[in-house]
Amino acid sequence: MNESESHGHIPAPLGSVEPHAPLLSVPSDGQLLYKISSVENLLRSIVGNYLHFNRVDSYADFPGADPHDGRQLPKDQQGNSLARFEKSPDFSAANYYDQSRARTYACCFSLENSDFIWKNYANGSEKGKVGVVFEFGRLRTMLNQTLQPGNAALKYNGNQCDQIFSVNYGIVEYVDWDTHQANVDHLQNPIRYTYLKDKERFSEEKELRISLSAMGIGQFALKDGSMMQFPSSLQLAFDFKAAIADGAIQQILYASDSDSDFLQAELHKLRIVSSKG
């Protein structure tokens, strides 16, 4: 393995659209996706025109969160630690996976409108919770257009930077976390760990996730010489009104105890009017 690219100053690699698609499983374009959100967070996202992405190593702020999200498997750890970079023998594949994980973000959906997702997500809201129903193919097209190389830019601490995040889509694979080994034949691309979760604890999620990931080698330097830090969350530009008009958003479902009158009134102020039913 060779890590020579991490030394010296070279231009940061630009993000790309679905570079790891052959490694991941995706549903058909017409597949519906369900995202549970608090009423308050949905309104913030609509007003701010963004989809919220969490860094995968920071899911620890709610009951049932996965502290191992995106982490290399326990059975892979030893082999990954023994694999070293030729020109940086103190930097192992395990270090590379850990650094990649700290630069990877996810936005999560469910393939099923299940009791499980309504019970376990977006709890503690004063106004209740809603479920936004997306169509996968149209959502994918919208985001890919936004993130096409040359079309997108990254804002960091008020600075406009090159867009360094690659977008991928995939259905999460649920495995026996303690016994499954992925690196038996060869080292894994770090994106694979982003789409593996513990079967016993999380299989009921039926998760489809969208990931944004930056290269896990080297550091990203700004023009002033300071190093870019990766915050615990990102906001990806997303026009909810355009998504509704295009059909990327199909419905907004209400929990029985949510304040639907409040949400309808706020949506009306935003010129989003519900249809009957």
mmCIF file of N, CA and C in Angstrom, residues 66-172:
data_model
loop_
_atom_site.group_PDB
_atom_site.id
_atom_site.type_symbol
_atom_site.label_atom_id
_atom_site.label_comp_id
_atom_site.label_asym_id
_atom_site.label_seq_id
_atom_site.Cartn_x
_atom_site.Cartn_y
_atom_site.Cartn_z
ATOM 1 N N ASP A 66 -26.498 3.884 17.193
ATOM 2 C CA ASP A 66 -25.477 2.875 16.923
ATOM 3 C C ASP A 66 -24.083 3.471 17.112
ATOM 4 N N PRO A 67 -23.399 3.186 18.218
ATOM 5 C CA PRO A 67 -22.054 3.733 18.429
ATOM 6 C C PRO A 67 -21.015 3.133 17.489
ATOM 7 N N HIS A 68 -21.372 2.023 16.816
ATOM 8 C CA HIS A 68 -20.438 1.367 15.893
ATOM 9 C C HIS A 68 -20.682 1.738 14.437
ATOM 10 N N ASP A 69 -21.583 2.679 14.200
ATOM 11 C CA ASP A 69 -21.938 3.026 12.826
ATOM 12 C C ASP A 69 -20.690 3.398 12.018
ATOM 13 N N GLY A 70 -20.488 2.716 10.886
ATOM 14 C CA GLY A 70 -19.364 3.008 10.000
ATOM 15 C C GLY A 70 -18.034 2.443 10.439
ATOM 16 N N ARG A 71 -17.998 1.775 11.591
ATOM 17 C CA ARG A 71 -16.728 1.264 12.130
ATOM 18 C C ARG A 71 -16.360 -0.055 11.458
ATOM 19 N N GLN A 72 -15.059 -0.312 11.330
ATOM 20 C CA GLN A 72 -14.606 -1.595 10.815
ATOM 21 C C GLN A 72 -15.026 -2.710 11.765
ATOM 22 N N LEU A 73 -15.331 -3.868 11.220
ATOM 23 C CA LEU A 73 -15.823 -4.986 12.017
ATOM 24 C C LEU A 73 -14.766 -5.483 12.997
ATOM 25 N N PRO A 74 -15.182 -5.976 14.178
ATOM 26 C CA PRO A 74 -14.204 -6.497 15.150
ATOM 27 C C PRO A 74 -13.302 -7.587 14.567
ATOM 28 N N LYS A 75 -13.870 -8.463 13.736
ATOM 29 C CA LYS A 75 -13.085 -9.548 13.145
ATOM 30 C C LYS A 75 -12.113 -9.050 12.073
ATOM 31 N N ASP A 76 -12.343 -7.867 11.565
ATOM 32 C CA ASP A 76 -11.454 -7.276 10.554
ATOM 33 C C ASP A 76 -10.305 -6.502 11.185
ATOM 34 N N GLN A 77 -10.448 -6.148 12.451
ATOM 35 C CA GLN A 77 -9.546 -5.204 13.099
ATOM 36 C C GLN A 77 -8.085 -5.648 13.042
ATOM 37 N N GLN A 78 -7.816 -6.901 13.394
ATOM 38 C CA GLN A 78 -6.429 -7.351 13.451
ATOM 39 C C GLN A 78 -5.766 -7.303 12.076
ATOM 40 N N GLY A 79 -6.449 -7.858 11.073
ATOM 41 C CA GLY A 79 -5.884 -7.848 9.727
ATOM 42 C C GLY A 79 -5.683 -6.438 9.202
ATOM 43 N N ASN A 80 -6.632 -5.559 9.472
ATOM 44 C CA ASN A 80 -6.502 -4.171 9.027
ATOM 45 C C ASN A 80 -5.338 -3.476 9.725
ATOM 46 N N SER A 81 -5.121 -3.801 10.990
ATOM 47 C CA SER A 81 -4.023 -3.177 11.742
ATOM 48 C C SER A 81 -2.656 -3.638 11.242
ATOM 49 N N LEU A 82 -2.596 -4.858 10.719
ATOM 50 C CA LEU A 82 -1.322 -5.399 10.237
ATOM 51 C C LEU A 82 -0.956 -4.894 8.844
ATOM 52 N N ALA A 83 -1.931 -4.426 8.092
ATOM 53 C CA ALA A 83 -1.682 -3.915 6.741
ATOM 54 C C ALA A 83 -1.174 -2.483 6.838
ATOM 55 N N ARG A 84 0.047 -2.258 6.344
ATOM 56 C CA ARG A 84 0.693 -0.944 6.491
ATOM 57 C C ARG A 84 0.952 -0.304 5.135
ATOM 58 N N PHE A 85 1.014 1.020 5.138
ATOM 59 C CA PHE A 85 1.357 1.753 3.927
ATOM 60 C C PHE A 85 2.870 1.721 3.729
ATOM 61 N N GLU A 86 3.276 1.471 2.498
ATOM 62 C CA GLU A 86 4.699 1.268 2.181
ATOM 63 C C GLU A 86 5.570 2.434 2.631
ATOM 64 N N LYS A 87 5.141 3.645 2.360
ATOM 65 C CA LYS A 87 5.964 4.817 2.681
ATOM 66 C C LYS A 87 5.578 5.458 4.007
ATOM 67 N N SER A 88 4.584 4.893 4.692
ATOM 68 C CA SER A 88 4.196 5.355 6.028
ATOM 69 C C SER A 88 3.887 4.139 6.879
ATOM 70 N N PRO A 89 4.925 3.413 7.295
ATOM 71 C CA PRO A 89 4.701 2.150 8.011
ATOM 72 C C PRO A 89 3.994 2.311 9.358
ATOM 73 N N ASP A 90 3.930 3.553 9.862
ATOM 74 C CA ASP A 90 3.216 3.772 11.120
ATOM 75 C C ASP A 90 1.727 4.031 10.888
ATOM 76 N N PHE A 91 1.301 4.006 9.623
ATOM 77 C CA PHE A 91 -0.091 4.274 9.261
ATOM 78 C C PHE A 91 -0.676 3.003 8.649
ATOM 79 N N SER A 92 -1.627 2.394 9.349
ATOM 80 C CA SER A 92 -2.181 1.114 8.922
ATOM 81 C C SER A 92 -3.511 1.299 8.193
ATOM 82 N N ALA A 93 -3.979 0.203 7.605
ATOM 83 C CA ALA A 93 -5.312 0.227 6.997
ATOM 84 C C ALA A 93 -6.364 0.544 8.048
ATOM 85 N N ALA A 94 -6.170 0.053 9.277
ATOM 86 C CA ALA A 94 -7.118 0.356 10.353
ATOM 87 C C ALA A 94 -7.174 1.862 10.618
ATOM 88 N N ASN A 95 -6.019 2.534 10.602
ATOM 89 C CA ASN A 95 -6.000 3.991 10.751
ATOM 90 C C ASN A 95 -6.758 4.669 9.609
ATOM 91 N N TYR A 96 -6.541 4.145 8.422
ATOM 92 C CA TYR A 96 -7.214 4.680 7.234
ATOM 93 C C TYR A 96 -8.726 4.564 7.353
ATOM 94 N N TYR A 97 -9.216 3.406 7.807
ATOM 95 C CA TYR A 97 -10.653 3.216 7.976
ATOM 96 C C TYR A 97 -11.216 4.139 9.055
ATOM 97 N N ASP A 98 -10.476 4.305 10.154
ATOM 98 C CA ASP A 98 -10.940 5.193 11.217
ATOM 99 C C ASP A 98 -11.025 6.637 10.723
ATOM 100 N N GLN A 99 -10.020 7.054 9.951
ATOM 101 C CA GLN A 99 -10.020 8.430 9.450
ATOM 102 C C GLN A 99 -11.110 8.625 8.404
ATOM 103 N N SER A 100 -11.340 7.616 7.580
ATOM 104 C CA SER A 100 -12.430 7.695 6.598
ATOM 105 C C SER A 100 -13.772 7.819 7.306
ATOM 106 N N ARG A 101 -13.940 7.036 8.357
ATOM 107 C CA ARG A 101 -15.191 7.075 9.126
ATOM 108 C C ARG A 101 -15.458 8.467 9.678
ATOM 109 N N ALA A 102 -14.411 9.132 10.136
ATOM 110 C CA ALA A 102 -14.553 10.469 10.712
ATOM 111 C C ALA A 102 -14.796 11.539 9.650
ATOM 112 N N ARG A 103 -14.820 11.124 8.366
ATOM 113 C CA ARG A 103 -15.077 12.055 7.263
ATOM 114 C C ARG A 103 -16.271 11.600 6.428
ATOM 115 N N THR A 104 -17.117 10.760 7.009
ATOM 116 C CA THR A 104 -18.258 10.207 6.290
ATOM 117 C C THR A 104 -19.548 10.593 6.998
ATOM 118 N N TYR A 105 -20.533 11.013 6.220
ATOM 119 C CA TYR A 105 -21.821 11.478 6.733
ATOM 120 C C TYR A 105 -22.942 10.673 6.097
ATOM 121 N N ALA A 106 -24.048 10.547 6.810
ATOM 122 C CA ALA A 106 -25.176 9.769 6.297
ATOM 123 C C ALA A 106 -26.501 10.469 6.572
ATOM 124 N N CYS A 107 -27.409 10.315 5.621
ATOM 125 C CA CYS A 107 -28.806 10.692 5.777
ATOM 126 C C CYS A 107 -29.598 9.399 5.603
ATOM 127 N N CYS A 108 -30.438 9.060 6.582
ATOM 128 C CA CYS A 108 -31.006 7.707 6.670
ATOM 129 C C CYS A 108 -32.514 7.706 6.430
ATOM 130 N N PHE A 109 -32.962 6.683 5.721
ATOM 131 C CA PHE A 109 -34.363 6.482 5.384
ATOM 132 C C PHE A 109 -34.703 5.012 5.647
ATOM 133 N N SER A 110 -35.982 4.706 5.643
ATOM 134 C CA SER A 110 -36.407 3.312 5.736
ATOM 135 C C SER A 110 -37.126 2.909 4.460
ATOM 136 N N LEU A 111 -36.948 1.650 4.074
ATOM 137 C CA LEU A 111 -37.651 1.113 2.914
ATOM 138 C C LEU A 111 -39.088 0.751 3.238
ATOM 139 N N GLU A 112 -39.439 0.748 4.523
ATOM 140 C CA GLU A 112 -40.776 0.358 4.948
ATOM 141 C C GLU A 112 -41.358 1.385 5.916
ATOM 142 N N ASN A 113 -42.661 1.607 5.785
ATOM 143 C CA ASN A 113 -43.389 2.474 6.709
ATOM 144 C C ASN A 113 -43.838 1.615 7.893
ATOM 145 N N SER A 114 -42.932 1.371 8.814
ATOM 146 C CA SER A 114 -43.161 0.383 9.870
ATOM 147 C C SER A 114 -43.437 1.034 11.224
ATOM 148 N N ASP A 115 -44.054 0.247 12.101
ATOM 149 C CA ASP A 115 -44.239 0.698 13.479
ATOM 150 C C ASP A 115 -42.890 0.974 14.142
ATOM 151 N N PHE A 116 -41.873 0.209 13.756
ATOM 152 C CA PHE A 116 -40.550 0.351 14.368
ATOM 153 C C PHE A 116 -40.001 1.767 14.187
ATOM 154 N N ILE A 117 -40.049 2.295 12.966
ATOM 155 C CA ILE A 117 -39.447 3.619 12.742
ATOM 156 C C ILE A 117 -40.265 4.714 13.419
ATOM 157 N N TRP A 118 -41.602 4.567 13.467
ATOM 158 C CA TRP A 118 -42.417 5.579 14.134
ATOM 159 C C TRP A 118 -42.189 5.562 15.638
ATOM 160 N N LYS A 119 -41.922 4.403 16.192
ATOM 161 C CA LYS A 119 -41.710 4.293 17.639
ATOM 162 C C LYS A 119 -40.336 4.787 18.064
ATOM 163 N N ASN A 120 -39.323 4.582 17.231
ATOM 164 C CA ASN A 120 -37.944 4.774 17.676
ATOM 165 C C ASN A 120 -37.285 6.088 17.252
ATOM 166 N N TYR A 121 -37.865 6.824 16.320
ATOM 167 C CA TYR A 121 -37.187 8.021 15.823
ATOM 168 C C TYR A 121 -37.984 9.290 16.106
ATOM 169 N N ALA A 122 -37.253 10.398 16.229
ATOM 170 C CA ALA A 122 -37.836 11.746 16.388
ATOM 171 C C ALA A 122 -38.704 11.864 17.626
ATOM 172 N N ASN A 123 -38.313 11.206 18.696
ATOM 173 C CA ASN A 123 -39.071 11.296 19.939
ATOM 174 C C ASN A 123 -38.705 12.565 20.722
ATOM 175 N N GLY A 124 -39.610 12.969 21.605
ATOM 176 C CA GLY A 124 -39.348 14.116 22.465
ATOM 177 C C GLY A 124 -39.705 15.451 21.863
ATOM 178 N N SER A 125 -40.424 15.453 20.751
ATOM 179 C CA SER A 125 -40.797 16.702 20.103
ATOM 180 C C SER A 125 -42.065 17.287 20.714
ATOM 181 N N GLU A 126 -42.093 18.582 20.907
ATOM 182 C CA GLU A 126 -43.270 19.261 21.451
ATOM 183 C C GLU A 126 -44.434 19.229 20.474
ATOM 184 N N LYS A 127 -44.130 19.283 19.178
ATOM 185 C CA LYS A 127 -45.169 19.330 18.155
ATOM 186 C C LYS A 127 -45.445 17.966 17.520
ATOM 187 N N GLY A 128 -44.716 16.938 17.946
ATOM 188 C CA GLY A 128 -44.955 15.619 17.394
ATOM 189 C C GLY A 128 -44.040 15.294 16.231
ATOM 190 N N LYS A 129 -44.356 14.205 15.550
ATOM 191 C CA LYS A 129 -43.485 13.726 14.476
ATOM 192 C C LYS A 129 -44.269 13.493 13.200
ATOM 193 N N VAL A 130 -43.531 13.539 12.093
ATOM 194 C CA VAL A 130 -44.103 13.316 10.766
ATOM 195 C C VAL A 130 -43.206 12.353 10.001
ATOM 196 N N GLY A 131 -43.750 11.778 8.955
ATOM 197 C CA GLY A 131 -42.977 10.924 8.072
ATOM 198 C C GLY A 131 -43.004 11.492 6.668
ATOM 199 N N VAL A 132 -41.852 11.852 6.138
ATOM 200 C CA VAL A 132 -41.770 12.369 4.771
ATOM 201 C C VAL A 132 -41.520 11.190 3.841
ATOM 202 N N VAL A 133 -42.344 11.069 2.818
ATOM 203 C CA VAL A 133 -42.259 9.950 1.878
ATOM 204 C C VAL A 133 -41.574 10.436 0.599
ATOM 205 N N PHE A 134 -40.424 9.864 0.295
ATOM 206 C CA PHE A 134 -39.655 10.204 -0.903
ATOM 207 C C PHE A 134 -39.766 9.079 -1.932
ATOM 208 N N GLU A 135 -39.586 9.420 -3.198
ATOM 209 C CA GLU A 135 -39.381 8.399 -4.227
ATOM 210 C C GLU A 135 -37.903 8.344 -4.536
ATOM 211 N N PHE A 136 -37.312 7.166 -4.402
ATOM 212 C CA PHE A 136 -35.866 7.032 -4.482
ATOM 213 C C PHE A 136 -35.283 7.574 -5.777
ATOM 214 N N GLY A 137 -35.811 7.166 -6.927
ATOM 215 C CA GLY A 137 -35.212 7.554 -8.201
ATOM 216 C C GLY A 137 -35.168 9.055 -8.406
ATOM 217 N N ARG A 138 -36.257 9.721 -8.074
ATOM 218 C CA ARG A 138 -36.296 11.175 -8.278
ATOM 219 C C ARG A 138 -35.435 11.910 -7.257
ATOM 220 N N LEU A 139 -35.420 11.409 -6.036
ATOM 221 C CA LEU A 139 -34.529 11.991 -5.024
ATOM 222 C C LEU A 139 -33.077 11.835 -5.456
ATOM 223 N N ARG A 140 -32.721 10.680 -5.906
ATOM 224 C CA ARG A 140 -31.355 10.392 -6.366
ATOM 225 C C ARG A 140 -30.964 11.335 -7.498
ATOM 226 N N THR A 141 -31.870 11.528 -8.454
ATOM 227 C CA THR A 141 -31.577 12.420 -9.582
ATOM 228 C C THR A 141 -31.343 13.847 -9.110
ATOM 229 N N MET A 142 -32.196 14.329 -8.199
ATOM 230 C CA MET A 142 -32.033 15.691 -7.690
ATOM 231 C C MET A 142 -30.684 15.877 -7.008
ATOM 232 N N LEU A 143 -30.321 14.937 -6.142
ATOM 233 C CA LEU A 143 -29.070 15.078 -5.394
ATOM 234 C C LEU A 143 -27.858 14.929 -6.304
ATOM 235 N N ASN A 144 -27.927 14.025 -7.264
ATOM 236 C CA ASN A 144 -26.802 13.852 -8.192
ATOM 237 C C ASN A 144 -26.583 15.104 -9.032
ATOM 238 N N GLN A 145 -27.663 15.756 -9.422
ATOM 239 C CA GLN A 145 -27.523 17.006 -10.166
ATOM 240 C C GLN A 145 -26.879 18.084 -9.306
ATOM 241 N N THR A 146 -27.271 18.132 -8.040
ATOM 242 C CA THR A 146 -26.694 19.117 -7.120
ATOM 243 C C THR A 146 -25.203 18.896 -6.931
ATOM 244 N N LEU A 147 -24.790 17.629 -6.877
ATOM 245 C CA LEU A 147 -23.413 17.285 -6.529
ATOM 246 C C LEU A 147 -22.529 16.967 -7.727
ATOM 247 N N GLN A 148 -23.018 17.225 -8.929
ATOM 248 C CA GLN A 148 -22.186 17.000 -10.105
ATOM 249 C C GLN A 148 -20.894 17.804 -10.009
ATOM 250 N N PRO A 149 -19.746 17.186 -10.311
ATOM 251 C CA PRO A 149 -18.481 17.936 -10.265
ATOM 252 C C PRO A 149 -18.573 19.219 -11.092
ATOM 253 N N GLY A 150 -18.136 20.302 -10.500
ATOM 254 C CA GLY A 150 -18.195 21.591 -11.168
ATOM 255 C C GLY A 150 -19.439 22.383 -10.841
ATOM 256 N N ASN A 151 -20.506 21.707 -10.374
ATOM 257 C CA ASN A 151 -21.751 22.398 -10.031
ATOM 258 C C ASN A 151 -21.817 22.794 -8.567
ATOM 259 N N ALA A 152 -21.079 22.084 -7.714
ATOM 260 C CA ALA A 152 -21.243 22.236 -6.272
ATOM 261 C C ALA A 152 -20.011 22.885 -5.643
ATOM 262 N N ALA A 153 -20.231 23.502 -4.504
ATOM 263 C CA ALA A 153 -19.141 24.068 -3.707
ATOM 264 C C ALA A 153 -19.418 23.766 -2.248
ATOM 265 N N LEU A 154 -18.365 23.771 -1.459
ATOM 266 C CA LEU A 154 -18.460 23.508 -0.026
ATOM 267 C C LEU A 154 -18.207 24.808 0.726
ATOM 268 N N LYS A 155 -19.103 25.140 1.657
ATOM 269 C CA LYS A 155 -18.896 26.307 2.497
ATOM 270 C C LYS A 155 -18.372 25.855 3.848
ATOM 271 N N TYR A 156 -17.230 26.411 4.238
ATOM 272 C CA TYR A 156 -16.591 26.019 5.493
ATOM 273 C C TYR A 156 -16.116 27.268 6.218
ATOM 274 N N ASN A 157 -16.712 27.540 7.384
ATOM 275 C CA ASN A 157 -16.362 28.719 8.177
ATOM 276 C C ASN A 157 -16.376 29.999 7.348
ATOM 277 N N GLY A 158 -17.390 30.110 6.485
ATOM 278 C CA GLY A 158 -17.524 31.305 5.671
ATOM 279 C C GLY A 158 -16.705 31.305 4.405
ATOM 280 N N ASN A 159 -15.874 30.288 4.210
ATOM 281 C CA ASN A 159 -15.048 30.193 3.008
ATOM 282 C C ASN A 159 -15.699 29.256 1.995
ATOM 283 N N GLN A 160 -15.604 29.593 0.727
ATOM 284 C CA GLN A 160 -16.083 28.693 -0.317
ATOM 285 C C GLN A 160 -14.926 27.825 -0.774
ATOM 286 N N CYS A 161 -15.102 26.511 -0.667
ATOM 287 C CA CYS A 161 -14.038 25.552 -0.958
ATOM 288 C C CYS A 161 -14.484 24.597 -2.050
ATOM 289 N N ASP A 162 -13.524 23.860 -2.590
ATOM 290 C CA ASP A 162 -13.862 22.804 -3.532
ATOM 291 C C ASP A 162 -14.722 21.759 -2.835
ATOM 292 N N GLN A 163 -15.623 21.166 -3.593
ATOM 293 C CA GLN A 163 -16.537 20.157 -3.050
ATOM 294 C C GLN A 163 -15.800 18.813 -3.005
ATOM 295 N N ILE A 164 -15.512 18.322 -1.807
ATOM 296 C CA ILE A 164 -14.648 17.148 -1.638
ATOM 297 C C ILE A 164 -15.416 15.872 -1.301
ATOM 298 N N PHE A 165 -16.756 15.959 -1.193
ATOM 299 C CA PHE A 165 -17.532 14.799 -0.754
ATOM 300 C C PHE A 165 -18.138 14.046 -1.931
ATOM 301 N N SER A 166 -17.962 12.730 -1.923
ATOM 302 C CA SER A 166 -18.599 11.868 -2.916
ATOM 303 C C SER A 166 -19.904 11.325 -2.344
ATOM 304 N N VAL A 167 -20.920 11.249 -3.202
ATOM 305 C CA VAL A 167 -22.221 10.748 -2.778
ATOM 306 C C VAL A 167 -22.408 9.311 -3.244
ATOM 307 N N ASN A 168 -22.944 8.485 -2.358
ATOM 308 C CA ASN A 168 -23.288 7.106 -2.675
ATOM 309 C C ASN A 168 -24.632 6.767 -2.052
ATOM 310 N N TYR A 169 -25.293 5.750 -2.615
ATOM 311 C CA TYR A 169 -26.590 5.290 -2.136
ATOM 312 C C TYR A 169 -26.512 3.780 -1.933
ATOM 313 N N GLY A 170 -27.147 3.278 -0.891
ATOM 314 C CA GLY A 170 -27.127 1.835 -0.711
ATOM 315 C C GLY A 170 -28.064 1.367 0.384
ATOM 316 N N ILE A 171 -28.533 0.131 0.226
ATOM 317 C CA ILE A 171 -29.315 -0.529 1.260
ATOM 318 C C ILE A 171 -28.341 -1.116 2.271
ATOM 319 N N VAL A 172 -28.564 -0.854 3.533
ATOM 320 C CA VAL A 172 -27.685 -1.356 4.585
ATOM 321 C C VAL A 172 -27.772 -2.884 4.638
#
